[in-house]
XYZ file of C-alpha atoms in Angstrom:
594
model
C 0.000 0.000 0.000
C 1.508 3.312 -1.112
C 1.451 6.326 1.209
C -0.781 9.329 0.462
C 0.291 11.391 -2.567
C 2.806 14.151 -2.014
C 0.283 16.948 -2.632
C -1.953 15.643 0.154
C 0.925 15.436 2.604
C 2.061 18.947 1.721
C -1.498 20.199 2.134
C -2.010 18.585 5.531
C 1.390 19.164 7.119
C 2.627 22.372 5.455
C 0.048 24.450 3.609
C -2.811 24.311 6.128
C -0.548 25.031 9.165
C 1.064 27.884 7.213
C -2.369 29.346 6.435
C -3.305 29.086 10.103
C -0.136 30.898 11.176
C -0.605 33.601 8.530
C -4.231 34.083 9.628
C -3.222 34.292 13.289
C -0.749 37.031 12.430
C -3.068 38.894 10.031
C -6.106 39.019 12.334
C -4.127 39.679 15.521
C -5.050 42.790 17.479
C -2.781 44.907 19.642
C -3.261 44.716 23.404
C -1.569 46.965 25.959
C -0.204 45.320 29.108
C 2.082 46.461 31.955
C 5.725 46.368 30.950
C 6.861 44.617 34.124
C 4.456 41.741 33.592
C 2.206 42.488 36.564
C -1.538 42.067 36.253
C -3.934 44.958 35.801
C -5.289 44.397 39.288
C -1.998 45.526 40.799
C -0.892 49.126 40.878
C 1.915 49.781 38.449
C 4.219 52.242 40.182
C 6.132 53.235 37.063
C 3.164 53.251 34.713
C 5.246 51.547 31.974
C 3.243 49.612 29.423
C 4.002 47.578 26.354
C 1.973 46.412 23.374
C 1.606 42.838 22.198
C -0.402 41.269 19.389
C -3.041 38.698 20.329
C -4.778 36.472 17.787
C -8.560 35.904 18.013
C -9.560 33.068 20.326
C -11.555 31.075 17.694
C -8.546 30.989 15.384
C -6.249 29.852 18.172
C -8.673 27.132 19.226
C -9.041 25.954 15.617
C -5.258 25.880 15.162
C -4.667 23.884 18.342
C -7.521 21.531 17.437
C -5.959 20.907 14.022
C -2.590 20.136 15.618
C -4.271 17.694 17.989
C -6.060 16.111 15.027
C -2.754 15.623 13.195
C -1.178 14.089 16.289
C -4.044 11.668 16.897
C -4.221 10.716 13.222
C -0.490 10.155 13.038
C -0.500 7.972 16.123
C -3.359 5.868 14.749
C -1.500 5.374 11.468
C 1.646 4.330 13.343
C -0.294 1.801 15.414
C -1.858 0.430 12.233
C 1.589 0.006 10.688
C 2.893 -1.651 13.834
C -0.014 -4.120 13.863
C 0.612 -5.021 10.222
C 4.296 -5.666 10.876
C 3.576 -7.815 13.922
C 0.972 -9.814 11.970
C 3.446 -10.477 9.134
C 6.134 -11.514 11.614
C 3.690 -13.916 13.270
C 2.801 -15.465 9.907
C 6.498 -15.804 9.041
C 7.288 -17.567 12.309
C 4.281 -19.872 11.914
C 5.281 -20.695 8.329
C 8.785 -21.569 9.514
C 7.230 -24.054 11.944
C 4.961 -25.444 9.226
C 1.757 -24.283 10.898
C -1.388 -22.828 9.387
C -2.520 -19.420 10.638
C -6.097 -18.201 10.710
C -7.260 -14.591 11.301
C -8.513 -15.391 14.808
C -5.036 -16.450 15.915
C -3.537 -13.233 14.596
C -6.249 -11.187 16.335
C -5.534 -12.946 19.661
C -1.794 -12.434 19.189
C -2.216 -8.713 18.543
C -4.550 -8.405 21.533
C -1.983 -10.051 23.800
C 0.686 -7.612 22.609
C -1.467 -4.483 22.528
C 0.706 -2.866 25.210
C 3.753 -3.275 22.960
C 1.906 -1.401 20.214
C 0.856 1.361 22.622
C 4.368 1.767 24.023
C 6.092 1.589 20.642
C 4.817 4.913 19.297
C 4.533 7.182 22.320
C 6.289 10.446 23.033
C 7.809 8.775 26.088
C 7.418 5.155 27.117
C 9.047 2.546 29.302
C 9.088 -1.231 29.256
C 10.441 -3.588 31.865
C 13.562 -5.487 30.928
C 11.870 -8.869 31.406
C 9.168 -7.827 28.876
C 11.684 -7.676 26.047
C 11.632 -10.669 23.698
C 14.620 -12.924 24.110
C 15.623 -15.477 21.511
C 18.780 -17.157 20.378
C 18.679 -15.827 16.835
C 19.824 -12.290 17.390
C 21.462 -11.136 14.173
C 23.544 -8.575 16.074
C 25.164 -11.005 18.545
C 28.289 -11.456 16.457
C 28.599 -7.828 15.373
C 31.592 -6.011 16.840
C 30.676 -2.404 17.516
C 33.406 0.198 17.747
C 32.831 2.383 20.794
C 33.677 6.027 21.361
C 33.116 8.409 24.262
C 29.480 9.090 23.304
C 28.481 5.423 23.023
C 30.277 4.554 26.266
C 28.566 7.409 28.112
C 25.161 6.276 26.830
C 25.892 2.655 27.758
C 26.936 3.710 31.256
C 23.851 5.895 31.688
C 21.406 3.256 30.465
C 22.862 0.410 32.496
C 23.378 2.417 35.678
C 20.123 4.349 35.928
C 17.376 2.783 33.846
C 18.149 -0.919 33.684
C 19.940 -1.533 36.990
C 18.010 0.817 39.286
C 14.548 0.913 37.708
C 14.639 -2.396 35.868
C 13.309 -0.879 32.649
C 14.288 0.598 29.313
C 13.002 3.985 28.196
C 12.616 5.662 24.828
C 11.673 9.152 23.651
C 9.886 10.107 20.426
C 9.596 6.435 19.357
C 13.266 6.366 18.388
C 13.808 2.694 19.242
C 10.479 1.593 17.754
C 11.116 3.308 14.423
C 14.615 1.817 14.166
C 13.326 -1.667 15.003
C 10.476 -1.386 12.499
C 12.939 -0.388 9.783
C 14.984 -3.533 10.437
C 11.852 -5.685 10.501
C 10.524 -4.227 7.240
C 13.875 -4.711 5.518
C 13.931 -8.355 6.612
C 10.316 -8.974 5.571
C 10.649 -7.331 2.161
C 14.208 -8.424 1.422
C 15.117 -4.822 0.611
C 18.457 -4.880 2.409
C 20.046 -2.223 0.198
C 18.244 1.045 -0.692
C 16.855 0.888 -4.219
C 14.409 3.780 -4.493
C 13.525 7.287 -3.335
C 11.283 6.763 -0.325
C 9.067 9.813 -0.960
C 8.189 9.253 -4.622
C 9.046 5.512 -4.674
C 10.963 5.995 -7.919
C 13.588 3.238 -8.383
C 17.177 4.402 -8.678
C 17.477 2.414 -11.912
C 15.004 4.722 -13.675
C 17.073 7.898 -13.413
C 20.579 6.936 -12.359
C 21.749 5.589 -15.772
C 21.383 9.097 -17.200
C 23.574 10.451 -14.396
C 26.096 7.702 -15.022
C 26.184 8.580 -18.733
C 27.016 12.197 -17.944
C 29.845 11.258 -15.611
C 31.390 8.581 -17.806
C 31.415 10.854 -20.853
C 32.486 13.950 -18.884
C 29.563 16.005 -20.210
C 29.861 19.530 -18.799
C 26.560 20.947 -20.013
C 24.530 22.115 -17.033
C 21.382 21.684 -19.099
C 22.091 17.984 -19.456
C 22.824 17.649 -15.735
C 19.558 19.434 -14.935
C 17.646 16.953 -17.095
C 19.159 13.910 -15.380
C 17.321 14.291 -12.075
C 14.709 12.242 -10.266
C 11.007 12.923 -9.836
C 11.658 13.982 -6.234
C 14.151 16.654 -7.319
C 11.720 17.893 -9.963
C 9.008 18.236 -7.320
C 11.390 20.094 -5.019
C 12.413 22.561 -7.733
C 8.797 23.150 -8.745
C 7.869 23.754 -5.105
C 10.641 26.330 -4.758
C 9.495 28.095 -7.930
C 5.873 28.125 -6.721
C 6.828 29.513 -3.308
C 9.000 32.259 -4.815
C 6.263 33.203 -7.300
C 3.713 33.394 -4.482
C 6.007 35.532 -2.346
C 6.703 37.793 -5.321
C 2.986 38.380 -5.905
C 2.525 38.928 -2.177
C 5.291 41.548 -2.155
C 3.874 43.347 -5.209
C 0.346 43.377 -3.765
C 1.467 45.551 -0.823
C -0.704 43.556 1.585
C 1.944 43.649 4.302
C 4.047 46.801 4.554
C 6.788 44.827 6.307
C 7.340 42.688 3.183
C 7.684 44.838 0.091
C 9.343 44.251 -3.257
C 12.635 45.476 -1.760
C 12.363 42.810 0.933
C 11.736 40.267 -1.815
C 15.022 41.298 -3.424
C 16.792 40.720 -0.085
C 15.215 37.260 0.097
C 16.456 36.441 -3.400
C 19.935 37.680 -2.464
C 19.886 35.405 0.591
C 19.103 32.440 -1.636
C 21.691 33.565 -4.181
C 24.410 33.551 -1.517
C 23.721 29.884 -0.722
C 23.356 28.911 -4.392
C 26.619 30.653 -5.300
C 28.543 28.726 -2.648
C 26.857 25.548 -3.861
C 27.957 26.399 -7.402
C 31.581 26.708 -6.288
C 31.601 23.608 -4.116
C 29.793 21.336 -6.562
C 29.718 22.553 -10.157
C 33.002 24.411 -10.235
C 35.149 21.814 -8.478
C 33.311 18.490 -8.073
C 30.598 18.219 -10.729
C 31.495 14.613 -11.630
C 31.882 13.385 -8.042
C 28.209 13.743 -7.138
C 25.139 14.446 -9.240
C 22.947 17.538 -9.408
C 20.084 15.332 -8.251
C 21.920 14.485 -5.021
C 22.900 18.106 -4.432
C 19.233 19.138 -4.619
C 18.197 16.435 -2.160
C 20.932 17.157 0.369
C 20.301 20.914 0.199
C 16.564 20.364 0.663
C 17.245 18.091 3.621
C 19.305 20.817 5.284
C 16.669 23.454 4.597
C 13.468 21.523 5.334
C 14.457 18.779 7.782
C 17.614 19.829 9.584
C 16.448 23.338 10.471
C 13.244 22.418 12.361
C 15.070 19.541 14.054
C 17.762 21.951 15.245
C 15.127 24.352 16.589
C 13.434 21.595 18.581
C 16.658 20.205 20.028
C 18.038 23.649 20.842
C 14.823 24.429 22.704
C 15.086 21.217 24.730
C 18.798 21.647 25.465
C 18.332 25.325 26.354
C 15.768 24.333 28.972
C 18.231 21.867 30.487
C 21.212 24.231 30.421
C 19.020 27.053 31.704
C 18.577 25.118 34.929
C 22.288 25.522 35.673
C 22.071 29.280 35.175
C 18.957 29.446 37.346
C 20.693 27.548 40.140
C 23.671 29.913 40.003
C 21.318 32.925 39.928
C 19.474 31.567 42.966
C 22.667 31.617 45.034
C 23.312 35.192 43.931
C 19.795 36.350 44.835
C 19.950 34.657 48.232
C 23.048 36.678 49.092
C 21.716 39.938 47.609
C 18.265 40.701 49.036
C 18.179 44.160 47.460
C 18.623 42.680 44.005
C 15.871 40.146 44.743
C 13.452 42.910 45.755
C 14.344 44.921 42.680
C 13.820 41.871 40.475
C 10.228 41.681 41.697
C 9.443 45.384 41.286
C 11.561 46.356 38.285
C 12.881 43.216 36.529
C 14.326 45.097 33.546
C 16.708 47.247 35.586
C 17.418 44.351 37.942
C 18.712 42.282 35.031
C 20.945 45.182 34.022
C 22.415 45.310 37.512
C 22.890 41.556 37.421
C 24.681 41.765 34.061
C 27.043 44.465 35.309
C 27.660 43.052 38.771
C 28.010 39.349 37.959
C 29.877 38.903 34.660
C 31.002 35.356 35.499
C 27.397 34.145 35.513
C 26.697 35.679 32.125
C 29.958 34.454 30.588
C 29.175 30.940 31.824
C 25.687 31.175 30.315
C 27.110 32.404 27.015
C 29.596 29.527 27.027
C 26.745 27.032 27.366
C 24.770 28.813 24.655
C 27.707 28.836 22.248
C 29.194 25.372 22.710
C 26.247 23.259 23.890
C 23.039 24.817 22.561
C 24.351 26.188 19.261
C 27.511 24.310 18.255
C 26.763 20.840 19.636
C 23.129 20.698 18.514
C 23.681 22.198 15.071
C 26.787 20.208 14.165
C 25.327 16.947 15.434
C 22.049 17.389 13.558
C 23.817 18.492 10.373
C 25.833 15.287 10.631
C 22.689 13.199 10.953
C 21.057 15.288 8.215
C 23.681 13.879 5.877
C 22.554 10.363 6.794
C 18.877 11.215 6.236
C 19.365 11.197 2.455
C 20.057 8.025 0.468
C 21.245 8.599 -3.081
C 22.778 6.172 -5.610
C 25.866 8.396 -5.955
C 27.144 7.345 -2.550
C 26.271 3.633 -2.824
C 28.662 0.874 -4.033
C 28.785 1.085 -7.817
C 30.293 -0.547 -10.894
C 30.844 0.600 -14.452
C 27.825 0.777 -16.744
C 29.518 -1.343 -19.434
C 30.099 -4.147 -16.944
C 27.032 -6.311 -17.542
C 28.407 -9.353 -15.791
C 26.406 -10.413 -12.759
C 29.001 -12.888 -11.587
C 30.429 -12.254 -8.135
C 28.433 -9.041 -7.694
C 29.339 -8.998 -4.023
C 33.029 -8.821 -4.954
C 32.612 -6.213 -7.700
C 35.053 -3.372 -6.967
C 33.750 0.140 -6.768
C 34.370 1.755 -10.162
C 34.297 5.182 -8.567
C 37.728 6.196 -7.334
C 38.144 6.504 -3.595
C 39.174 10.102 -4.007
C 36.019 10.861 -5.997
C 33.915 9.140 -3.339
C 35.524 11.325 -0.694
C 34.790 14.452 -2.700
C 31.181 13.315 -3.074
C 30.850 12.917 0.704
C 32.284 16.399 1.251
C 29.922 18.015 -1.265
C 26.947 16.171 0.215
C 27.706 17.278 3.795
C 28.379 20.848 2.670
C 25.066 20.864 0.765
C 23.191 19.918 3.935
C 25.012 22.675 5.786
C 24.272 25.218 3.053
C 20.575 24.339 3.134
C 20.533 24.801 6.891
C 22.574 28.025 6.698
C 20.260 29.419 4.009
C 17.181 28.832 6.167
C 18.972 30.230 9.216
C 19.981 33.350 7.284
C 16.356 33.887 6.262
C 15.320 33.641 9.905
C 18.004 36.116 10.985
C 17.197 38.570 8.200
C 13.399 38.436 8.406
C 12.430 36.559 11.553
C 14.740 37.725 14.331
C 14.666 41.406 13.318
C 11.025 42.169 12.491
C 10.267 45.731 11.555
C 13.914 46.584 10.892
C 14.884 48.844 8.026
C 15.942 47.515 4.643
C 19.517 48.596 5.323
C 19.679 46.461 8.460
C 18.395 43.426 6.554
C 21.060 43.863 3.873
C 23.775 44.449 6.469
C 22.735 41.337 8.378
C 22.882 39.316 5.169
C 26.339 40.643 4.262
C 27.762 39.930 7.708
C 26.425 36.375 7.680
C 27.561 35.806 4.098
C 31.221 36.656 4.593
C 31.525 34.081 7.402
C 30.399 30.699 5.931
C 30.910 28.819 9.187
C 28.302 26.116 8.572
C 29.695 24.742 5.276
C 33.232 25.050 6.650
C 32.341 22.978 9.716
C 30.580 20.437 7.481
C 33.700 20.136 5.335
C 35.757 19.538 8.478
C 33.270 16.848 9.518
C 33.659 15.161 6.138
C 37.341 14.588 6.888
C 36.372 12.348 9.804
C 33.603 10.614 7.845
C 36.057 9.753 5.052
C 38.568 8.461 7.593
C 35.964 6.116 9.005
C 34.059 5.042 5.881
C 36.743 5.158 3.172
C 40.057 4.739 4.963
C 38.646 2.162 7.387
C 39.919 3.808 10.569
C 37.591 2.049 13.012
C 38.674 4.183 15.935
C 37.069 7.275 14.385
C 33.628 7.640 15.988
C 31.074 10.393 16.044
C 32.951 12.162 18.844
C 36.131 12.541 16.801
C 34.156 13.516 13.717
C 32.209 16.298 15.436
C 34.797 17.632 17.914
C 36.821 19.883 15.540
C 33.649 21.358 14.022
C 32.093 21.945 17.457
C 35.281 23.620 18.688
C 35.389 26.004 15.710
C 31.649 26.714 15.688
C 31.434 27.149 19.447
C 34.450 29.450 19.602
C 33.056 31.562 16.765
C 29.658 31.951 18.459
C 31.197 32.522 21.878
C 33.315 35.409 20.605
C 30.267 37.061 19.042
C 28.109 36.528 22.135
C 30.788 37.674 24.575
C 31.519 40.767 22.494
C 27.821 41.669 22.389
C 27.573 41.174 26.166
C 30.612 43.334 26.902
C 29.298 46.046 24.590
C 25.925 45.969 26.341
C 27.592 46.248 29.751
C 29.559 49.239 28.474
C 26.362 50.874 27.245
C 24.645 50.243 30.579
C 27.486 51.849 32.506
C 27.448 54.847 30.168
C 23.662 55.079 30.212
C 23.414 54.558 26.450
C 21.481 51.294 26.462
C 18.245 51.414 24.479
C 15.205 50.218 26.408
C 12.772 50.606 23.589
C 14.161 47.819 21.437
C 12.389 49.370 18.427
C 13.927 50.167 15.086
C 14.523 53.778 14.272
C 12.656 55.147 11.283
C 15.638 57.098 10.006
C 17.585 53.913 9.428
C 20.162 54.695 12.094
C 19.613 51.352 13.809
C 22.729 49.948 12.215
C 23.947 46.516 13.122
C 27.599 47.440 12.621
C 29.590 50.082 14.450
C 33.223 50.963 15.001
C 33.214 48.954 18.242
C 32.389 45.816 16.263
C 35.539 45.925 14.125
C 37.767 44.032 16.645
C 35.115 41.324 16.918
C 34.920 41.001 13.135
C 38.702 40.751 12.906
C 38.804 37.986 15.537
C 35.982 36.009 13.945
C 37.511 36.406 10.505
C 40.811 35.095 11.875
C 38.986 32.105 13.358
C 37.340 31.337 10.018
C 40.722 31.567 8.291
C 42.227 29.194 10.857
C 39.379 26.779 10.182
C 39.990 27.024 6.426
C 43.704 26.389 6.889
C 42.971 23.386 9.111
C 40.600 21.933 6.535
C 42.998 22.459 3.617
C 45.838 20.873 5.597
C 43.762 17.843 6.583
C 42.143 17.558 3.155
C 45.429 17.506 1.256
C 46.866 14.869 3.582
C 43.720 12.772 3.207
C 43.724 13.130 -0.580
C 47.210 11.633 -0.718
C 46.054 8.703 1.407
C 42.960 8.131 -0.739
C 44.932 8.235 -3.979
C 47.403 5.736 -2.504
C 44.473 3.431 -1.685
C 43.280 3.541 -5.292
C 46.220 3.653 -7.745
C 43.807 3.770 -10.678
C 42.631 7.153 -9.491
C 46.000 8.641 -10.302
C 45.488 7.669 -13.937
C 41.743 8.089 -14.249
C 40.332 10.139 -11.391
C 37.098 10.573 -13.258
C 36.256 6.884 -13.511
C 32.557 6.746 -12.894
C 29.697 4.833 -12.109
C 26.599 2.835 -12.505
C 24.414 1.414 -9.830
C 24.955 -2.261 -9.028
């Protein structure tokens, strides 16, 4: 049974929620409330007020009801899938024993295991260790797993707390259930190796031969490369064109004064910045190492999948790390009763006093924000974003003119090891560019609403000259190639992510610390702006003379990262070429799917 068509999924999970959000913003009314957050029943000594926008109650109720409907529907579909898998597994086991199975037996079996179905697809669920099925045919018993610091920490945590103390195993967001179902489906269907795009269900064999032809014949026409793409890539490109056309009409209609035709130009420039870097990384230098089809898919994964995942994880991690800051702040407030009283009566000025009087607390908080919330979450999810996409370019391949099916398992990879490494680098950088493009759009339009056009352009320029995300992805690809191509089994996810996290975290920490120190200076001089509103004359510039040292430091850090990558990349290229002597003669030897 095929899943619902793509248009229906887009309508249910993207278009309708987007219309709800747009309606909530369009019909929102302004409400005046006390600035210090106190209720209207209390006397406001300062008389300060602020204005917020509140959406109509019926729209909010309808939006929340629709989200609940999607959640309930999704959970029912997951339970249905789980029941089907369990029924097929039961039939398979009965057939292996030579027994006949009737529908009543399957119904009783599913009823006995209804708790397993309920616990499998829950936001958070637990099962006792003795409830887990135990058999002697575990296909993973003989598998030797290389451990790193992350896997050892998780093993220690699970065995010490959950299994030993509570006698149970826990899972969040159905992670274990989804992974187990994937293994069960692969075993039931015999589809051990990926053979199709999972969204459109188009087999690789239908579009990959055209890609192979381009690479084997070294065809450099972009038009030909654009033709040799899958149905999924075509749908993605058409969706982008439709969205841009809609936004263009919206900007020309002058419905929203905050999004004019000039803002549309800034949006196009933001996209152009990402596409230009993609052009250099892929078309200019590595066009025959990975296909245009794969570049589209990896970029879309970074834009559409990685970005919301990062937002969710950063929100969760920020709540956890915020507890440490709150504990430290509690000790400070206990010792300073005057500051505690001021925090209750005038929280805005109390926070200013706290920022000036306790810099260690704020520096510690910024360190957590930079290295844990931003760097760790973003680099880890970009790494897993690379694994979300399965394309034939990065699968074991042989030459198209090799029609022999003998000893397929021993067929050497016709793609040179060096070319495979370049393909991995381009793929990881494409995910990072998709994520960076979406993040730039949020910084330009989302995080600075109501700002002048000059501020939007300045924000875009500043973020464009420091391509930290693709640089960190390229550094990650060094570790991935060491593990997957060079066979260095000691290279785990910790070693792959550590250099990128160090660079990304240091870069963010410098920016955050500089902004904090500048704000403290403004507070001491009495120049801090309490209004937080953009000036109509366009004087609300992002850049100032005080920001030049920070820009110099961050630029130096980016250059150090580039030098590190070039140094590691050249050394790795020599190792990869030595592994594949044929690459020295024919580095462009290319590919066809096995």
